[in-house]
Structure formats: structure tokens, C-alpha cells
XYZ file of C-alpha atoms in Angstrom:
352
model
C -4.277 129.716 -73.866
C -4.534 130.937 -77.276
C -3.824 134.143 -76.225
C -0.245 133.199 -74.367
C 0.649 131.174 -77.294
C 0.532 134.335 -79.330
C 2.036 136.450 -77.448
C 5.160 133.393 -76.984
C 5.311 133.797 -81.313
C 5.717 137.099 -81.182
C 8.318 137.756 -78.981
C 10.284 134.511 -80.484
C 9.684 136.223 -83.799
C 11.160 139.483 -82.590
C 13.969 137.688 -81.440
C 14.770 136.076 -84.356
C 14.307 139.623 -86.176
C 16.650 140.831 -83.276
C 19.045 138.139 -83.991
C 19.476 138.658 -87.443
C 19.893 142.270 -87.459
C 22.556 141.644 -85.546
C 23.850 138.731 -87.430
C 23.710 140.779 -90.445
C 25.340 143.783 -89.002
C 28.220 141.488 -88.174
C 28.606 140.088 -91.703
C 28.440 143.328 -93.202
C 31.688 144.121 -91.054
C 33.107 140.861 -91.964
C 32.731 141.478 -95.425
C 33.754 145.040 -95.164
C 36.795 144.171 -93.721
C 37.774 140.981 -95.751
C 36.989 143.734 -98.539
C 39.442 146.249 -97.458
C 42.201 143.615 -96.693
C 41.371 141.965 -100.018
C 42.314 145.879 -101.795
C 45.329 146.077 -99.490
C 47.181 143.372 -100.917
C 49.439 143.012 -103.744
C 48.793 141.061 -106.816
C 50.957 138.666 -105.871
C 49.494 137.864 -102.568
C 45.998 137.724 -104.385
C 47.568 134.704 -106.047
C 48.969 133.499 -103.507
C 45.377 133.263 -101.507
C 43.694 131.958 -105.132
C 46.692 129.038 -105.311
C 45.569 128.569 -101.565
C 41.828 128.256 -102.466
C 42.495 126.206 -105.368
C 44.242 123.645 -103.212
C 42.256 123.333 -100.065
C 38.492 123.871 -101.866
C 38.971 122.512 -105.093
C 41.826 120.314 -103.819
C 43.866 121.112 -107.690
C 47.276 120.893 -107.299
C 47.783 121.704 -110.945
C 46.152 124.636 -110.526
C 47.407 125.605 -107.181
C 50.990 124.881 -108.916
C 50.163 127.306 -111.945
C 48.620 130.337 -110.011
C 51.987 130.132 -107.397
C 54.360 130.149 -110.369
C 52.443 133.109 -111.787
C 52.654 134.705 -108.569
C 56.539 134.053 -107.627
C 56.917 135.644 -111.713
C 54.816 138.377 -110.617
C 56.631 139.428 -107.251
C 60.262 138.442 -107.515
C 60.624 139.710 -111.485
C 60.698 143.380 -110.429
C 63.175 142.378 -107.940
C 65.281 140.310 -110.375
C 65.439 143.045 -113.241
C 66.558 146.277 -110.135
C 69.487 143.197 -109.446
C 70.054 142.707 -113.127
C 70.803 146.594 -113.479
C 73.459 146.262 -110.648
C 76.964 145.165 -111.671
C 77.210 142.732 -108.590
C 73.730 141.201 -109.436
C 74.643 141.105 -112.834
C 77.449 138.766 -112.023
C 75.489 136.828 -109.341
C 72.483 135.737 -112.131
C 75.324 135.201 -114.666
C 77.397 133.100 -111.898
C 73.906 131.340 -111.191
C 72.560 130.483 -114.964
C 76.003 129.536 -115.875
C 76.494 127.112 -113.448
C 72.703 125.373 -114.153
C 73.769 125.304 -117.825
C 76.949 123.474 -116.876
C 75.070 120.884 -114.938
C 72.593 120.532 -117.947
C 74.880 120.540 -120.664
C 76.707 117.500 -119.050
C 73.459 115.726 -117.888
C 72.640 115.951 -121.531
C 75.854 114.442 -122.603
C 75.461 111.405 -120.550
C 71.772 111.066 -121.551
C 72.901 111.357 -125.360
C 75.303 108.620 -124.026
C 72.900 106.319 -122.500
C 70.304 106.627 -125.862
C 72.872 106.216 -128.730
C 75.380 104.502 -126.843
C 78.230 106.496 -128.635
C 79.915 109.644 -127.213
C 77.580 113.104 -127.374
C 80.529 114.800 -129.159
C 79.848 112.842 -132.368
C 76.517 113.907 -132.009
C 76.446 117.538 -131.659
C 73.200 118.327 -132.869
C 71.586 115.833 -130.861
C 73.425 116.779 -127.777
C 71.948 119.942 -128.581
C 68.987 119.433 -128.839
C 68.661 117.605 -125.719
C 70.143 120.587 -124.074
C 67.189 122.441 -124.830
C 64.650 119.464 -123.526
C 66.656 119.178 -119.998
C 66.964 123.050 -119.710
C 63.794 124.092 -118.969
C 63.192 121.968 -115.631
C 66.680 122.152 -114.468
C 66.311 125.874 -114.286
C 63.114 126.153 -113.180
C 63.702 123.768 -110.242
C 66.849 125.029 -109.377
C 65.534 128.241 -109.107
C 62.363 127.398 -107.405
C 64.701 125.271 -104.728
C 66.547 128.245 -104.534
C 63.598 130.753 -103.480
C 62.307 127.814 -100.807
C 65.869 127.882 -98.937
C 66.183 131.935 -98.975
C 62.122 130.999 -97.365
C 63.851 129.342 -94.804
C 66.613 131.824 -94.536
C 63.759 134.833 -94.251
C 63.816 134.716 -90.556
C 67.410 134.898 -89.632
C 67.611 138.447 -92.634
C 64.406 139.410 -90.292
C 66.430 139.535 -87.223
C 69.508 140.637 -88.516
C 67.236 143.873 -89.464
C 65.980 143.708 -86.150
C 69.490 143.921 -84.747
C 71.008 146.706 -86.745
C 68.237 148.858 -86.259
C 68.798 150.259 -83.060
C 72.412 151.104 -84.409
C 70.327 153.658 -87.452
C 69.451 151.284 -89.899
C 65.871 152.201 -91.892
C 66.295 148.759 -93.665
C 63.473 147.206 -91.564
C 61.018 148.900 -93.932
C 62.128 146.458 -96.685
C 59.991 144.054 -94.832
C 56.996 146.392 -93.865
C 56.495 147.217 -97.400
C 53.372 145.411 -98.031
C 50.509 143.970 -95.920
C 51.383 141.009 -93.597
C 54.774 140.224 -94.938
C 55.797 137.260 -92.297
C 52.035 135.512 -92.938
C 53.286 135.901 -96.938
C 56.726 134.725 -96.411
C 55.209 131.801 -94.657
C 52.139 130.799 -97.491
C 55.163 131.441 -99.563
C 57.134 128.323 -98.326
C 54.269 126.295 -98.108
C 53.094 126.897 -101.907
C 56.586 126.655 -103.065
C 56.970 123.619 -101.639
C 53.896 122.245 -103.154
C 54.966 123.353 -106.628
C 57.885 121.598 -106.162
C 56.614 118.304 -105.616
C 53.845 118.308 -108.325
C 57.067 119.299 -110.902
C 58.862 115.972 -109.271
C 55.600 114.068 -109.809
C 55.299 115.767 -113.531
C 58.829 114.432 -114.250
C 58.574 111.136 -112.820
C 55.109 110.164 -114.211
C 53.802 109.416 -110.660
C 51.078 110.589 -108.381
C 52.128 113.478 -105.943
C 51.215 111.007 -103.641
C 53.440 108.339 -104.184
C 56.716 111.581 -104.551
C 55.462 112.067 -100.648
C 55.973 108.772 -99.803
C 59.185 108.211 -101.721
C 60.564 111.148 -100.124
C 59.966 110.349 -96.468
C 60.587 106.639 -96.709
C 64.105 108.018 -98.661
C 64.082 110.422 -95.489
C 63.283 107.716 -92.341
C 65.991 105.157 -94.522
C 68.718 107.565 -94.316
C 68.091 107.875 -90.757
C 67.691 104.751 -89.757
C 71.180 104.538 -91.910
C 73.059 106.594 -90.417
C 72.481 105.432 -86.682
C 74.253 102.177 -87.949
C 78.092 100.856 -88.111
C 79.843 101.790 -91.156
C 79.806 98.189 -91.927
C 76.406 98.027 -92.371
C 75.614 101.217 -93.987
C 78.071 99.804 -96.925
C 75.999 96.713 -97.196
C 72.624 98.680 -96.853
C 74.158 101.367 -99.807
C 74.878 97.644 -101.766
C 71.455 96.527 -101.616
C 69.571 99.402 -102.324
C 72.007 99.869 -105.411
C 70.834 96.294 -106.378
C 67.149 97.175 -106.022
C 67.464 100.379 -108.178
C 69.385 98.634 -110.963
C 66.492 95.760 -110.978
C 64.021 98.218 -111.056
C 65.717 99.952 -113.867
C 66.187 96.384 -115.462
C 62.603 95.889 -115.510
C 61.484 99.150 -116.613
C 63.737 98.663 -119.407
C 62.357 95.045 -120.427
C 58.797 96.800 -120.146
C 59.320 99.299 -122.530
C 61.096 96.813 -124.801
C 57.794 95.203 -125.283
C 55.353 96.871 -128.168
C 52.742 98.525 -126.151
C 50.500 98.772 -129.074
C 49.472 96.425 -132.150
C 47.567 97.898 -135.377
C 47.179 96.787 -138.575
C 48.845 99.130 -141.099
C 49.853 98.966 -144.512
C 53.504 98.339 -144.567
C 55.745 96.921 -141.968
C 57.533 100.632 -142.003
C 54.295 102.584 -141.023
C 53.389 100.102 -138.286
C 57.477 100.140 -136.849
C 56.490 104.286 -137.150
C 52.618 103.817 -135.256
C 54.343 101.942 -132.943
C 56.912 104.013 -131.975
C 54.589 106.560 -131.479
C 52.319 104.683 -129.772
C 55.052 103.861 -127.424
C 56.216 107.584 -126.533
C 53.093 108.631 -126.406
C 52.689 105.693 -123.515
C 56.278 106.379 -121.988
C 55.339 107.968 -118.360
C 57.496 111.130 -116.767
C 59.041 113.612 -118.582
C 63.107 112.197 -118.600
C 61.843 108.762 -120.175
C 59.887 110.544 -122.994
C 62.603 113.073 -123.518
C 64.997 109.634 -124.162
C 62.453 108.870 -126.462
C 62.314 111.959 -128.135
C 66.400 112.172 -128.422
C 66.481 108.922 -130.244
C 63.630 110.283 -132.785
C 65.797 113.599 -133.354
C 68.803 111.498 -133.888
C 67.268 109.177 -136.374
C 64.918 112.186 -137.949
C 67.223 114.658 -138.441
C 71.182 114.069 -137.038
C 71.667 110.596 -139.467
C 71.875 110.985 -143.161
C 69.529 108.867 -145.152
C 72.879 107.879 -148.170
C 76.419 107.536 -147.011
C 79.426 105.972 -148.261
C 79.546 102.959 -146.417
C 77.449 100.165 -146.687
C 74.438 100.197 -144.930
C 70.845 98.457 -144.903
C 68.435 99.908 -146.692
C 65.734 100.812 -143.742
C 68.575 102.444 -141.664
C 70.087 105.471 -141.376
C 74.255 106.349 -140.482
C 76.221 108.759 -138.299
C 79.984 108.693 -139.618
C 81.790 108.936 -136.284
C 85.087 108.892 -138.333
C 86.744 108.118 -142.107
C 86.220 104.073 -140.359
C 83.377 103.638 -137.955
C 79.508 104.737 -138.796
C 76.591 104.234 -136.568
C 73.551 102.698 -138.096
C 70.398 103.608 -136.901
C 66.975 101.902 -137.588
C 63.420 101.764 -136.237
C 63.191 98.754 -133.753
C 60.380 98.469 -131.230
C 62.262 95.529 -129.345
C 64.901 98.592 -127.726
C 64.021 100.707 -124.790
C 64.017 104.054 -127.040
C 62.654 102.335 -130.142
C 65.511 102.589 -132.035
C 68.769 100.602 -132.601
C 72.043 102.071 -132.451
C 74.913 99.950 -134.350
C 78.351 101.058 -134.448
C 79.836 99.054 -137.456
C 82.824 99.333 -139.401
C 82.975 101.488 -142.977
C 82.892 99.205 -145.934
C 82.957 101.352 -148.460
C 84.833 101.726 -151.876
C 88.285 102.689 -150.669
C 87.957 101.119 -147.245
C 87.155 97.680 -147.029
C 85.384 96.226 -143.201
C 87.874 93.648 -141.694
């Protein structure tokens, strides 16, 4: 019995030796091939599979967002600067930038607007500088957007190619250039699209979560919308107007409210604590850029002596040779500031 029960060991034994032989034999070739795929691609598509890791392993979509920007820099800058050095794609990216800068310099206007509640021409400085803060994401998005819909467009350039080439065309190589281009075009889209929505949940101070389900419920509304008489879309467009402006109207009555009490030792260092205290609370990127506009505008665009009459904790913007704006530090206003426009009483001009 013993002897069987040996012999039944050793040949399970040299099975299991048998077995992994072969198992490792197999991973060697695994490896060796995920190696020489791994040397084939680009640096960009190296990227593009680290933003993929990143996302599904470590489940970062911070991360996954930085390593795709990196990677769209990396592959569609050479591109860029050969259509730069062209006289038509010189045009096109001028045509392109212009028109975002258009966009941003009136967005900024109306935002100036909304803040100081006086026009953005009398405040050029401040207008400019919130030109600068609205810049940056309007481009990038814009131009992000812009690389997800020629994504989309990939297929029917593909098959264009496909149809000219029996006719003599070589331009079918553009897309055989590098390893796997449609499986790249396509982890393209996907990571694009994920960058996009962690830059709406970076601007709007929510979780990406929360973008999702504002965008389909936005989506499923419209549809349900559209499927009704015109009657009732007008009354549906009324109330959801309604909603938003509530929901503005209490955001706006929240931030009024000082987030943040501390003993200090003046009443002007605790309005300044405060107000920091209360950007540095603000959530998404357009309310703390409001914030930041009204700080530039009392910091450095009003002048601390003036003509006119003013009180002594404020500050004044002369809109004309009759009208000033008086600025001062109030935590009970959505930005933290107040914005006054007041009549000049000064020497030669006295305020009805």
C-alpha cells in the first residue's frame, strides 16, 4: 500500500513539475511579447496605457487626467508646430485662438459686470485681469472638445483614405504610421472624454460623479422635452429657468453668510481673515475666480485718496469727472466686497 502511494506522489509531483514548465514557458512568451509590444509603441501611447492603468487599478482620475494631457501635448505638438509652419495652418490656429479669445474676453466683461456691478470698460485693468483667469480653461477645453469631435470624425477620414486609394493615393500610410492606430484612436476618445469631465468637475467644485449625473439627467430632460408640444416645452424651459435662478438665489445668500469667525485684533484684520477664509471656502473654480476679481479690484484697480468724498475704510474708482465707485471690505456680499456707485462731492462739484 505504501508502495502505490509512492509511486501515486511521484507521478503527481512530475506532473506538477510538467505543468509548470509549461506554465512557465508560456509566461515567458507572454512577457516576451507584452515586452516587444511595450518597445513598439510611441511615447504617447505609453501614456496613454499608464492614464489607463491609473484609472482602472488605482481608480485616480486626477492622475489618469494628468498623464492623458501629457500625452495629447506629447503626440499632437509635433503635429501642431509642421501646421504652424504652413501658411493655411497658420491662419487656421490664428482663426481658432482668436475666436476663443473673443468668447473669453466678453465672458470676462460680463463677469467684471456681475462682481462690480458697473460696466468692465471703466475697469480695464480688472477686466484684464480676469481675462487672464478665464483664459486658461476656455482654451484648454475648447481645444480638448475639439480633439474628442475630430475622435469621432477619425473613422469617416479612415474611409475616405480607404476610398481614394484604389484611385493612387499613398495617404493610407498616415494611419499605419505607428502600432495599432484604430485601438489608439479609440483609448484616445475614451481618455479624452474622461479628462473632460474631471476639468467640468474641477470648475464646478463637484464630484465627477455628480457632472455624470447632471449631464445625463440634462441629456434624458431634453429628450423627454423635445417629444412634447411646443406649449409645454415653453412652460418646462419656464420652470427650469425658475429652479436655476433659486438655486443661484441660495448659493448667493450662502456665501453672504461669514463662513468663518476668529478673534483678531482689529475689526479690519478680521473683515481681511474673513475674506480669506471665505475664498479659500468658495467651491469650483468660476466662483473663486469672482472672488478673486473683486480682491484685484479693491487691491490694486481703486485708489486708496481721491477727490471726492469718500469713507475712510473704502477705496474709489472715478467712472467719470461725477460718479465714483466706492469699494469696501464687507463679508455680508457674495464676493466680499461692496460696490457703491455714488455721486462726486468734491471741492468744485458738489453731490445733489
Amino acid at each position: 500500500m505504501q508502495r502505490y502511494l509512492k509511486i501515486i506522489k511521484w507521478r503527481a509531483n512530475k506532473q506538477l513539475k510538467q505543468q509548470h514548465a509549461s506554465w512557465q514557458v508560456h509566461v515567458k512568451r507572454i512577457f516576451k511579447r507584452g515586452q516587444a509590444i511595450w518597445f513598439n509603441l510611441s511615447t504617447a501611447q505609453k501614456l496613454y496605457l499608464l492614464a489607463l492603468a491609473s484609472l482602472v487599478v488605482l481608480q485616480s482620475g486626477w492622475l489618469c487626467t494628468a498623464l492623458s494631457i501629457i500625452a495629447l501635448i506629447v503626440e499632437f505638438w509635433p503635429k501642431f508646430n509642421h501646421l504652424w509652419h504652413s501658411l493655411a495652418g497658420k491662419a487656421l490656429i490664428l482663426i481658432f485662438y482668436a475666436t476663443i479669445a473673443n468668447f473669453v474676453l466678453a465672458s470676462a466683461s460680463g463677469i467684471v459686470n456681475e462682481v462690480t456691478m458697473v460696466s468692465a470698460s471703466q475697469l480695464n485693468y480688472t477686466h484684464n485681469f480676469a481675462t487672464l483667469i478665464y483664459l486658461p480653461p476656455w482654451a484648454l477645453g475648447i481645444t480638448l472638445a475639439t480633439l474628442l469631435a475630430l475622435q469621432l470624425l477619425l473613422p469617416l477620414y479612415i474611409l475616405a483614405l480607404l476610398l481614394i486609394k484604389p484611385f493612387g493615393s499613398d495617404r493610407i500610410k498616415f494611419i499605419t504610421q505607428s502600432y495599432s492606430p484604430l485601438l489608439t484612436a479609440l483609448l484616445r476618445f475614451v481618455l479624452a472624454s474622461v479628462v473632460i469631465l474631471n476639468i467640468f468637475s474641477f470648475v464646478d467644485g463637484k464630484p465627477t460623479t455628480e457632472v455624470i449625473d447632471d449631464i445625463t439627467t440634462t441629456f434624458s430632460q431634453s429628450q423627454q422635452l423635445s417629444t412634447k408640444p411646443k406649449a409645454q416645452q415653453e412652460q418646462a424651459i419656464e420652470q427650469i429657468s425658475e429652479k436655476i435662478q433659486q438655486q443661484t438665489e441660495s448659493e448667493q445668500e450662502t456665501a453672504k453668510q461669514p463662513l468663518v469667525t476668529i478673534d483678531a485684533t482689529s475689526e479690519g484684520d478680521t473683515d481681511i481673515s474673513n475674506a480669506v477664509y471665505s475664498f479659500l471656502d468658495t467651491k469650483g473654480y468660476f466662483e473663486r475666480s469672482k472672488r478673486l476679481i473683486a480682491i484685484f479690484a479693491y487691491s490694486f484697480e481703486a485708489n486708496s485718496y481721491s477727490r471726492c468724498k469718500k469713507s475712510p475704510d473704502s477705496k474709489v474708482v472715478e467712472l467719470n469727472d461725477y460718479e465714483i465707485v466706492e469699494i469696501a471690505l464687507d463679508n455680508s456680499k457674495p464676493y466680499g466686497y461692496s460696490f457703491t456707485v455714488k455721486a462726486c462731492d468734491s471741492a468744485g462739484i458738489k453731490a445733489p
